[in-house]
XYZ file of C-alpha atoms in Angstrom:
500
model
C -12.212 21.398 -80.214
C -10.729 19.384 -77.686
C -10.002 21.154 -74.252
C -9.247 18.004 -72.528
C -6.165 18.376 -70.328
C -3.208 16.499 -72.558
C -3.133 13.518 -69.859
C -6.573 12.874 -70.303
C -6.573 13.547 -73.926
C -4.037 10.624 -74.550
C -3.461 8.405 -71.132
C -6.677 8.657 -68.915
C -10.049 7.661 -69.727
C -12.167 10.710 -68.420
C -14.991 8.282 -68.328
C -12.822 5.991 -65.600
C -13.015 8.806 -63.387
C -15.966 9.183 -60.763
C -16.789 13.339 -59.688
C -15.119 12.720 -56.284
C -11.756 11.714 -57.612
C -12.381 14.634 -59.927
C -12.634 16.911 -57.149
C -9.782 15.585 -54.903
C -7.510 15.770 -58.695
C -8.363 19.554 -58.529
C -7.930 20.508 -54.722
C -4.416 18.795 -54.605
C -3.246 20.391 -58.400
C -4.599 23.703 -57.163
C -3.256 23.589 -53.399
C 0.307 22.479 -54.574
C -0.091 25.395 -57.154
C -0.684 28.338 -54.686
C 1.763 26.611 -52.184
C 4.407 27.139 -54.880
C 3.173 30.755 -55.997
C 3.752 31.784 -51.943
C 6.781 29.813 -51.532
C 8.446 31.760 -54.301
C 6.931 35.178 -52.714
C 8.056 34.194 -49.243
C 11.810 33.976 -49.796
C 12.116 37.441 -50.315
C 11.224 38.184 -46.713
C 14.201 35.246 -45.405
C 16.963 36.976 -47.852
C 16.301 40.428 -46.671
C 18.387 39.160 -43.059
C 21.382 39.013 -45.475
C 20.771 41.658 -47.711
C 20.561 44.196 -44.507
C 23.769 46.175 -44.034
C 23.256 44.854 -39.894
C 23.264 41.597 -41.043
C 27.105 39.877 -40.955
C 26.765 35.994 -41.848
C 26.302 35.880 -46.307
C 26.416 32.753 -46.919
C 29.510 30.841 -48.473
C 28.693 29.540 -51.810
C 30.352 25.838 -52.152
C 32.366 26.743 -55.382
C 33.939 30.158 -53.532
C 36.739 30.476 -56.175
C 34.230 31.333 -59.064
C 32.673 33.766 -56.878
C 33.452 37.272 -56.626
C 31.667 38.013 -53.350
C 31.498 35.005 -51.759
C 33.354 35.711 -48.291
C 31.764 39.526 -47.924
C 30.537 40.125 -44.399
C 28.352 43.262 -44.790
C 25.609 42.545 -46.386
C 25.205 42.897 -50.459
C 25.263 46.304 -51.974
C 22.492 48.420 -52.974
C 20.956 47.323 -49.603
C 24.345 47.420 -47.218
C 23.769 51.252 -46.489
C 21.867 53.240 -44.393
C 19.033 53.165 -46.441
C 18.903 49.547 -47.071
C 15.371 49.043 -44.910
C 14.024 51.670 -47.038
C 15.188 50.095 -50.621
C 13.725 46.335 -49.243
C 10.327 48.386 -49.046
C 10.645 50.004 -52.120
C 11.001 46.048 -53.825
C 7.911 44.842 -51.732
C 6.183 48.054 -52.627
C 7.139 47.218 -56.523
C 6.084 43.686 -56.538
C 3.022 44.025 -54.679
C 1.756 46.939 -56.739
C 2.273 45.624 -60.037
C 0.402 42.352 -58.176
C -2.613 44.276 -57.355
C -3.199 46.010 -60.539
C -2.777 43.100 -62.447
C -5.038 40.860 -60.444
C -7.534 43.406 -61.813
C -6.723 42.055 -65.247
C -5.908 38.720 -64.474
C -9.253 38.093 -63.173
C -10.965 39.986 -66.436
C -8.850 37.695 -68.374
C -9.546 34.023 -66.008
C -13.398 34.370 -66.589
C -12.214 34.405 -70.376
C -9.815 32.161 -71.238
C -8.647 28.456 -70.578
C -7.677 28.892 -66.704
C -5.139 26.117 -67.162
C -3.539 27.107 -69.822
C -3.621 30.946 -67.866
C -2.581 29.541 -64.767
C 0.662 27.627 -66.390
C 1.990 30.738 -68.382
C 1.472 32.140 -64.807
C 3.856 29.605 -62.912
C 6.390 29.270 -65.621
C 6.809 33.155 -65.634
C 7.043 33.637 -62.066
C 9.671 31.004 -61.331
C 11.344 32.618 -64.822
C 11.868 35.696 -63.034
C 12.063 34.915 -58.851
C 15.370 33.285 -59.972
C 16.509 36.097 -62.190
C 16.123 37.800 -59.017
C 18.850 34.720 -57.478
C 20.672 35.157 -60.701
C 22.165 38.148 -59.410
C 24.567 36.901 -56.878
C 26.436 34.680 -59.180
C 26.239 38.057 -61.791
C 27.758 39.971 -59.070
C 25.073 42.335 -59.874
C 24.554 45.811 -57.679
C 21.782 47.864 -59.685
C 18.906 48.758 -57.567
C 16.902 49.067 -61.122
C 18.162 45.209 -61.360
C 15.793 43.873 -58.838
C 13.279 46.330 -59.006
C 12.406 45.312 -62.790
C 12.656 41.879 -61.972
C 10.089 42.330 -58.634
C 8.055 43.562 -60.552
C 7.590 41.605 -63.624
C 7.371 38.741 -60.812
C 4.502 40.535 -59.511
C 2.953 40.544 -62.848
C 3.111 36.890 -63.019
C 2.239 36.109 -59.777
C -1.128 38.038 -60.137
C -2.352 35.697 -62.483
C -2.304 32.548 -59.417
C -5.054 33.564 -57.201
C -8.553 34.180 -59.024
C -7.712 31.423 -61.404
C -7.340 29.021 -58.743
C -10.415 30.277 -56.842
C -12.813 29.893 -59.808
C -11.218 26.829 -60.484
C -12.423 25.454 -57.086
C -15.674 27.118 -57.089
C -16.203 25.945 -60.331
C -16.174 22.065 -59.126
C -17.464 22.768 -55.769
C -20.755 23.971 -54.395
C -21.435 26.383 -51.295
C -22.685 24.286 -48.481
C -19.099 23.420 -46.206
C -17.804 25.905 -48.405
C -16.061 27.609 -45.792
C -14.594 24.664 -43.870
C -13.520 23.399 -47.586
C -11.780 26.659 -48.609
C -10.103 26.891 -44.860
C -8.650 23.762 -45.567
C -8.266 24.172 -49.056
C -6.726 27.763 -48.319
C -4.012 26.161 -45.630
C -1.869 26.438 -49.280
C -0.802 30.121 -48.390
C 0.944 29.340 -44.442
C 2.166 25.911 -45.870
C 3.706 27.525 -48.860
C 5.177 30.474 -46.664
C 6.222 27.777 -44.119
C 8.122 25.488 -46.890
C 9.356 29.052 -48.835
C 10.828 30.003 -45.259
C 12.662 26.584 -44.644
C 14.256 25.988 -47.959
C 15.460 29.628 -48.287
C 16.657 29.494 -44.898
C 18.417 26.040 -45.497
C 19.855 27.633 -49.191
C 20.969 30.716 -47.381
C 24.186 29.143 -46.533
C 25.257 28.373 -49.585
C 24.492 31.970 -50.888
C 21.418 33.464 -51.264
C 20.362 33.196 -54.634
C 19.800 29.478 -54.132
C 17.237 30.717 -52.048
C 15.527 32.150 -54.730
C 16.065 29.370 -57.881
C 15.309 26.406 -55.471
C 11.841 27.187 -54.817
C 11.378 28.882 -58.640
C 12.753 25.315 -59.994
C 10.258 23.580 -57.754
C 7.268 25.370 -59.111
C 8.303 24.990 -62.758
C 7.550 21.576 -62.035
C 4.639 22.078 -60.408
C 3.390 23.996 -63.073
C 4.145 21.262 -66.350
C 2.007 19.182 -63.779
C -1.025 21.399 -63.340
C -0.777 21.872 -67.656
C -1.031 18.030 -68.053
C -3.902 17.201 -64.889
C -5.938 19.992 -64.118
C -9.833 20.364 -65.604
C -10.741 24.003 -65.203
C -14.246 23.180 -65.108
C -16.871 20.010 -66.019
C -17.013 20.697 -68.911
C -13.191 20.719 -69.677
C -14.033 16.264 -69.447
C -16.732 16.043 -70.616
C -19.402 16.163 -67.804
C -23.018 17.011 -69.213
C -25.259 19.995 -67.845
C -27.270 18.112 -65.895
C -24.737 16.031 -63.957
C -22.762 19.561 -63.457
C -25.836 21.502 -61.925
C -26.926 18.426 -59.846
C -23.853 17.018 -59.136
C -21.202 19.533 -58.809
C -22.809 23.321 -58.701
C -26.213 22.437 -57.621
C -25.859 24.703 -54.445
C -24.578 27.502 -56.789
C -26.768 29.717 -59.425
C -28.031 26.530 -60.967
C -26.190 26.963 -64.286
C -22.725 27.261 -65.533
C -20.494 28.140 -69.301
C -23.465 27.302 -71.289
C -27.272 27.588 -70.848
C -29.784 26.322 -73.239
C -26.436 25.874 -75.905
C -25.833 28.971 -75.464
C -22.082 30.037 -73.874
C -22.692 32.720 -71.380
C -20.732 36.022 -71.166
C -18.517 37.067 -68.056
C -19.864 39.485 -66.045
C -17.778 43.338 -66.811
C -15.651 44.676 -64.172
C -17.771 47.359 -63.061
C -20.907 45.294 -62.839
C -19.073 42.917 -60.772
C -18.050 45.967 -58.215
C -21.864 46.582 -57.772
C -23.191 42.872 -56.109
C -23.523 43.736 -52.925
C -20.999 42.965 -50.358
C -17.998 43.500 -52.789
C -16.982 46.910 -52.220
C -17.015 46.154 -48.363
C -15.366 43.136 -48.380
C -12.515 44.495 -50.672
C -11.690 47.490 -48.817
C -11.615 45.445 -45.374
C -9.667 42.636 -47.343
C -7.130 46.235 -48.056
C -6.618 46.744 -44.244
C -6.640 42.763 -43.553
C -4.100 41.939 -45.633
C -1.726 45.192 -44.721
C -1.475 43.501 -41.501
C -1.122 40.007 -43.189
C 1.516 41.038 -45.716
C 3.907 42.762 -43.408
C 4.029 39.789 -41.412
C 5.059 37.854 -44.297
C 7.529 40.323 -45.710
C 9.302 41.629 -42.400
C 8.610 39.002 -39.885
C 12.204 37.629 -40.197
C 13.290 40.687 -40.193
C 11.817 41.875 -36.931
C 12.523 38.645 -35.178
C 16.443 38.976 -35.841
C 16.692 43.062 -34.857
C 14.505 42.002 -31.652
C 16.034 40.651 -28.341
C 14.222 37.421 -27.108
C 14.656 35.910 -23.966
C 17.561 38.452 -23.960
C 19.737 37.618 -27.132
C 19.098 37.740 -30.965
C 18.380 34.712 -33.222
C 20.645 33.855 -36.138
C 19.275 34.642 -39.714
C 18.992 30.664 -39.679
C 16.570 31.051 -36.669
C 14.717 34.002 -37.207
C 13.467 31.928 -40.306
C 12.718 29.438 -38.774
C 10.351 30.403 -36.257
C 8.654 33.216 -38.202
C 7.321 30.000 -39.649
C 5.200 29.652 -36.647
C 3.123 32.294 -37.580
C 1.838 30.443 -40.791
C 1.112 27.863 -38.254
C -1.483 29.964 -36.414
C -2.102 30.627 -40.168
C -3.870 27.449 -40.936
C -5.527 26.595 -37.589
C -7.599 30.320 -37.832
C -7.958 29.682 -41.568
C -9.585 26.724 -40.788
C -11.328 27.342 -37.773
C -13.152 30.500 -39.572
C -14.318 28.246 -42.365
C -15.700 25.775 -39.841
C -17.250 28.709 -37.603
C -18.861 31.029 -41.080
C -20.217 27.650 -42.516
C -21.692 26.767 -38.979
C -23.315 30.515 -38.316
C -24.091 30.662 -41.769
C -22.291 34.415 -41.198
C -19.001 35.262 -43.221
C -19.184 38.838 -42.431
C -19.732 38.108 -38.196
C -16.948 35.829 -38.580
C -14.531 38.061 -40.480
C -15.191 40.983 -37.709
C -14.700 38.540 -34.753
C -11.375 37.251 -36.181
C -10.375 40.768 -36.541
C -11.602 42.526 -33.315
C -9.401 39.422 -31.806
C -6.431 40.384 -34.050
C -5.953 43.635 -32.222
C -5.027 41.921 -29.035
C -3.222 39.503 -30.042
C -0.838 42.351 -31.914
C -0.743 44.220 -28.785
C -0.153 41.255 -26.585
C 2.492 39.819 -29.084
C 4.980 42.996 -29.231
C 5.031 43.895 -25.413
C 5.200 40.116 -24.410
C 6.593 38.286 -27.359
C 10.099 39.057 -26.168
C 10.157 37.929 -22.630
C 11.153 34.456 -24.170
C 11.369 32.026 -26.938
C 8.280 29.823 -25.905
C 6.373 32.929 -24.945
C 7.139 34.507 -28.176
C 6.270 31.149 -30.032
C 3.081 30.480 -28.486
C 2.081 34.724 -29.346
C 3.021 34.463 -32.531
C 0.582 31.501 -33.382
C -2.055 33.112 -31.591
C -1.619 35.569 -33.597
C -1.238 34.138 -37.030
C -4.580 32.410 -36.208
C -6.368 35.886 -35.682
C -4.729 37.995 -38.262
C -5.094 35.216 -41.239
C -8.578 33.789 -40.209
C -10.529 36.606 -41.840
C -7.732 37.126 -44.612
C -8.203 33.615 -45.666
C -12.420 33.466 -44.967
C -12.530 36.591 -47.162
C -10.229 35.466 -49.878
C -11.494 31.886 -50.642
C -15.025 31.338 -49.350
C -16.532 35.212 -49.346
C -15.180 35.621 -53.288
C -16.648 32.223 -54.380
C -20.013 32.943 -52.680
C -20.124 36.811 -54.098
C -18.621 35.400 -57.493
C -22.036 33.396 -57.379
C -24.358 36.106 -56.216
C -27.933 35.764 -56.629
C -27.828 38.782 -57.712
C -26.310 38.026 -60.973
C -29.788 35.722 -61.844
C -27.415 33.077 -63.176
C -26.639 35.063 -66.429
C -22.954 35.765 -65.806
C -20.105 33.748 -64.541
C -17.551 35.991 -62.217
C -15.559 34.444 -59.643
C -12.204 34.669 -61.433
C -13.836 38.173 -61.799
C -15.040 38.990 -58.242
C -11.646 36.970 -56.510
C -9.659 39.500 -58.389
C -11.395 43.067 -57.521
C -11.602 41.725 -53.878
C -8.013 40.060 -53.409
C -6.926 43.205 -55.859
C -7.927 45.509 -53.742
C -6.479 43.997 -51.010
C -2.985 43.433 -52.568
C -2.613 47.510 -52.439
C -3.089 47.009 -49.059
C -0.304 44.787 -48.870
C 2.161 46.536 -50.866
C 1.365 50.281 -48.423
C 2.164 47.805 -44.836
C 5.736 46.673 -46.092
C 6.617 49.838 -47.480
C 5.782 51.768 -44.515
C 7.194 49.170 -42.248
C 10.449 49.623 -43.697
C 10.338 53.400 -42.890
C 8.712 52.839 -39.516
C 10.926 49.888 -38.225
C 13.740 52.449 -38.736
C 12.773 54.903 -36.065
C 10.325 52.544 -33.850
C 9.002 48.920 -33.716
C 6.265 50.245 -31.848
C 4.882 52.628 -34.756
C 4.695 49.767 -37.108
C 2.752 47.604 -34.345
C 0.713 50.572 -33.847
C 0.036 51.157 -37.497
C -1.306 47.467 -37.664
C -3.516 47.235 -34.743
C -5.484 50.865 -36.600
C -5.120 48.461 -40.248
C -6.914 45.779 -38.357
C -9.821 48.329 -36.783
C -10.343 49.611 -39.962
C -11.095 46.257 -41.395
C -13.048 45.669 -38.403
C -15.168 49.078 -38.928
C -15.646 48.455 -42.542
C -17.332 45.066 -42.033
C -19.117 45.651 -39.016
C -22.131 47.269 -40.989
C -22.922 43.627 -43.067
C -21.568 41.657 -40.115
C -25.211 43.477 -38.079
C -27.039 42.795 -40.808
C -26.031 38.825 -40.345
C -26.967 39.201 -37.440
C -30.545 40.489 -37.786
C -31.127 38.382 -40.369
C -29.403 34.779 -39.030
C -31.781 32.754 -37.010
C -28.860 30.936 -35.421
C -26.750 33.986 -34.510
C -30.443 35.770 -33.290
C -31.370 32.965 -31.360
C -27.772 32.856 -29.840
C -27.623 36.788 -28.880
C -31.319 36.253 -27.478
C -30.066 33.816 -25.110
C -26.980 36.243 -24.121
C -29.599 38.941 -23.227
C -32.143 36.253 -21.758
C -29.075 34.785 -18.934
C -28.015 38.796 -18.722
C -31.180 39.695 -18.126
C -31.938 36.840 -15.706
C -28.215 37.518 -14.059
C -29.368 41.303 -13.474
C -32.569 39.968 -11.889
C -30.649 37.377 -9.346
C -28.213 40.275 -8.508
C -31.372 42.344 -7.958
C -33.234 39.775 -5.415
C -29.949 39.545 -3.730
C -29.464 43.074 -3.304
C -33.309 43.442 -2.121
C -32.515 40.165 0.835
C-alpha cells in the first residue's frame, strides 16, 4: 500500500528530495500546524473582555440591521451577570479537561495509526467547532449548555495536535541539539497565541464571533496542507532502514517501525508510565503548565480589570500587550533548549527556569502596574521563566523519554510518552483557569499567590532528578566544583584578612 503523502504520490518525486529538505518540509508543516491549533485556543482568552458583564465596548458587526444584538453595551448573556467570571472558568475548565483526557487516547492512538491522516481529522474538527463557538453571535444564541458542548468537543479535537506533532519531529530528528531544535521548533505555541491574540483582537470590532471563525478558517487551510505535504516518518517516502538509523535516528534507539521485517508494536500505556523520569516530569509539567495556562486564558482579562500607569487599557489593548508575554515565551523556550543541550541536564534546567519563575510572578504583580513599559518589560521576563521549562519539558524531555533506553529499542512511544506527560499536564491547566476565575473575584493577589505555590511544586517535584544530573554530569560537577573551589578560596582571603 501506498502511504505516500498525495503530493508526493502524484506531483513530487520523493527521490528529488535530499533528507535536509525533508526535515525543513516537516518542521515548517508541523510548526504552522501547532501555531494554528493555539491560535484557535487563544481567542477564547481575547473574547472573554467582551463577554464580561464589566466589559461595555461589543463590537459593531458591519451588517448591524441583520443583527439582533449588535449595538448591546453589557456584555453577552449567560456571562453579563454576576457570575460571569465563574461561567468563563467553567468553559476553560470544560475544554481543557476533555483536552487532557483525550491526549491520553490521542497519544495511544498516534503511535498506531497514520499521524497525518490523525493529525488532519484533528485540525478540520477543531476549526469545525471553535467557529460553532463564533456561530453563536449571529444565532443570537444564550445557552450556557451551547458553548459548553461546543468547548468541549473542541477540546476533544484539539487533543489530538500535540503528541502527533512531537513524534512526528522526533521521528525525523535525532537527540543531539535536540533541545535548541525543539526550543525553536516549540516557538509555535507564543507565535500562535501571539497571532490568535492579534486577529481576535482586530475581529473584535466587528463582533466577536469573527474572532473565533477567522482563525478556525485559517487552520482549515492549514490542515488540507499538512494532508497533502507532511511524511509522518521515513518510511512514509520511501527512505530504507539503513539511511533512517544512520541518517535520521542514528542518535535515537538505533531502530524504528520495522526491525529485521518485522513492524514493531507500540509500547502500552502503563508500560510507558514506568521509564523512568515520566511520572516526575508529568506531575511537574501539571503545576508548570497551571501557571502557563492561566496566563493564556486570563491574561487579557487581568490586564483590562488592572490599573497601569494609573488608567485601564481598552479590550483592543489589553490584547495586545498580553501578547508580550508569548514574547518572553519564545526567548526562554529557546534559551532552555540551548542551555539543557549545552549541560546535557533537562531536569537542572527545568528547576532553574522554575525557581526563577517565582520571582518574576512576584515581581510582575506588585510592580507590573507602576507603568506601561514597566509592566511590558515584567511581563516578558516573565513569559521567558514561566514557559522555558513548559516548553523544555513538552518538546525535548517527551522525545528523549519517548526514546528511552530503557525500552531496548523494542517499542516505539513518543506519540505515547508526549501524551501521558503533556496529559497530565493539561489537568493542570484546566484546575489554574478555573480557580482563577473564582479567585480573581475576591483578590488578584490569591491567584498570584496560588501560582507562585504551582510553580514550587513543579520546582520540588523535579528537584530530586535535577540532583541526580548533577551528580552524574561531568560538566555541571566540574562547574559546582569550581563554585565551591572560588567559595572556598573567597572564605580563605576573608580569613587572612581578618587574621592581618
Amino acid at each position: 500500500m501506498d502511504h505516500r503523502p498525495p503530493a508526493f504520490r502524484y506531483f513530487i518525486k520523493s527521490a528529488s528530495l535530499s533528507l535536509t529538505t525533508y526535515r525543513y518540509l516537516v518542521l515548517i508543516l508541523t510548526f504552522l500546524a501547532y501555531t494554528s491549533y493555539h491560535a484557535t485556543r487563544k481567542t477564547a482568552s481575547i473574547v472573554k473582555t467582551v463577554l464580561d458583564p464589566e466589559t461595555h465596548n461589543v463590537g459593531m458587526w458591519p451588517l448591524s440591521n441583520f443583527h439582533p444584538r449588535a449595538t448591546t453595551g453589557g456584555g453577552w448573556a449567560p456571562f453579563d451577570g454576576a457570575e460571569g467570571p465563574q461561567l468563563l472558568g467553567v468553559l476553560d475548565l470544560s475544554f481543557l479537561a476533555v483536552y487532557s483526557t483525550g491526549m491520553y487516547f490521542a497519544g495511544h492512538l498516534g503511535d498506531r495509526l497514520d499521524l497525518r491522516i490523525f493529525l488532519t481529522i484533528g485540525m478540520i474538527g477543531t476549526s469545525i467547532f471553535t467557529s460553532l463557538f463564533g456561530v453563536g453571535y449571529w444565532l443570537n444564541i444564550h445557552v450556557f449548555g451551547y458553548f459548553l458542548v461546543v468547548q468541549m468537543l473542541a477540546g476533544l479535537f484539539q487533543s489530538t495536535g500535540w503528541p502527533s506533532v512531537v513524534a512526528v519531529v522526533g521521528n525525523w530528528y535525532g537527540k543531539r541539539k535536540r533541545g535548541l531544535i525543539m526550543g525553536i521548533w516549540n516557538a509555535h505555541t507564543s507565535v500562535g497565541n501571539i497571532s490568535g491574540s492579534l486577529l481576535a483582537s482586530l475581529m473584535l470590532k466587528y463582533g466577536w464571533g469573527w474572532s473565533f471563525v477567522v482563525p478556525s478558517l485559517l487552520m482549515a487551510f492549514v490542515g488540507l496542507a499538512l494532508f497533502l505535504l507532511l511524511p509522518p516518518r521515513p518510511e512514509s517516502v520511501g527512505l530504507d532502514g539503513n539511511e533512517i538509523r544512520n541518517g535520521v535516528r542514528e542518535p535515537l534507539l538505533g531502530g524504528e517501525g520495522e526491525e529485521n521485517g518485522k513492524k514493531r508494536k507500540a509500547v502500552g500505556f502503563w508500560a510507558a508510565w514506568q521509564i523512568p523520569g515520566v511520572t516526575a516530569f508529568a506531575f511537574g509539567l501539571f503545576f508548570s503548565k497551571l501557571v502557563a495556562y492561566t496566563f493564556l486564558y486570563w491574561l487579557p482579562f487581568y490586564i483590562s480589570h488592572t490599573e497601569i500607569g494609573g488608567e485601564y487599557l481598552s479590550n483592543w489593548k489589553a490584547g495586545m500587550l498580553s501578547t508580550l508575554f508569548d514574547v518572553g515565551g519564545v526567548i526562554g523556550g529557546i534559551l532552555a533548549g540551548h542551555l539543557s543541550d549545552s549541560l546535557d541536564a533537562r531536569a537542572f534546567t527545568s528547576v532553574l527556569f522554575t525557581y526563577l519563575a517565582i520571582g518574576a510572578l512576584f515581581i510582575y504583580r506588585y510592580f507590573g502596574s507602576s507603568s506601561l513599559l514597566m509592566n511590558a518589560t515584567l511581563m516578558i521576563i516573565a513569559g521567558m521563566f514561566v514557559n522555558g521549562p513548559y516548553a523544555l519539558i513538552t518538546t525535548a524531555v517527551s522525545a528523549d523519554l519517548g526514546t528511552h533506553e530503557s525500552l531496548r529499542g523494542d517499542s516505539n512511544a513518543l506519540a505515547t510518552v508526549t501524551a501521558i506527560i503533556d496529559g497530565t499536564g493539561s489537568a493542570g491547566a484546566a484546575i489554574g483557569p478555573l480557580l482563577t476565575g473564582y479567585l480573581s473575584a475576591k483578590s488578584w493577589d490569591s491567584v498570584f499567590a496560588m501560582l507562585m505555590v504551582a510553580a514550587l511544586l513543579a520546582g520540588l517535584l523535579l528537584t530530586k532528578l535535577a540532583w541526580a544530573e548533577i551528580k552524574r554530569n561531568e560538566r555541571l560537577h566540574l562547574c559546582f566544583r569550581r563554585r565551591n573551589s572560588s567559595d572556598g578560596m573567597a572564605n580563605g582571603v576573608s580569613h587572612s584578612v581578618e587574621g592581618v
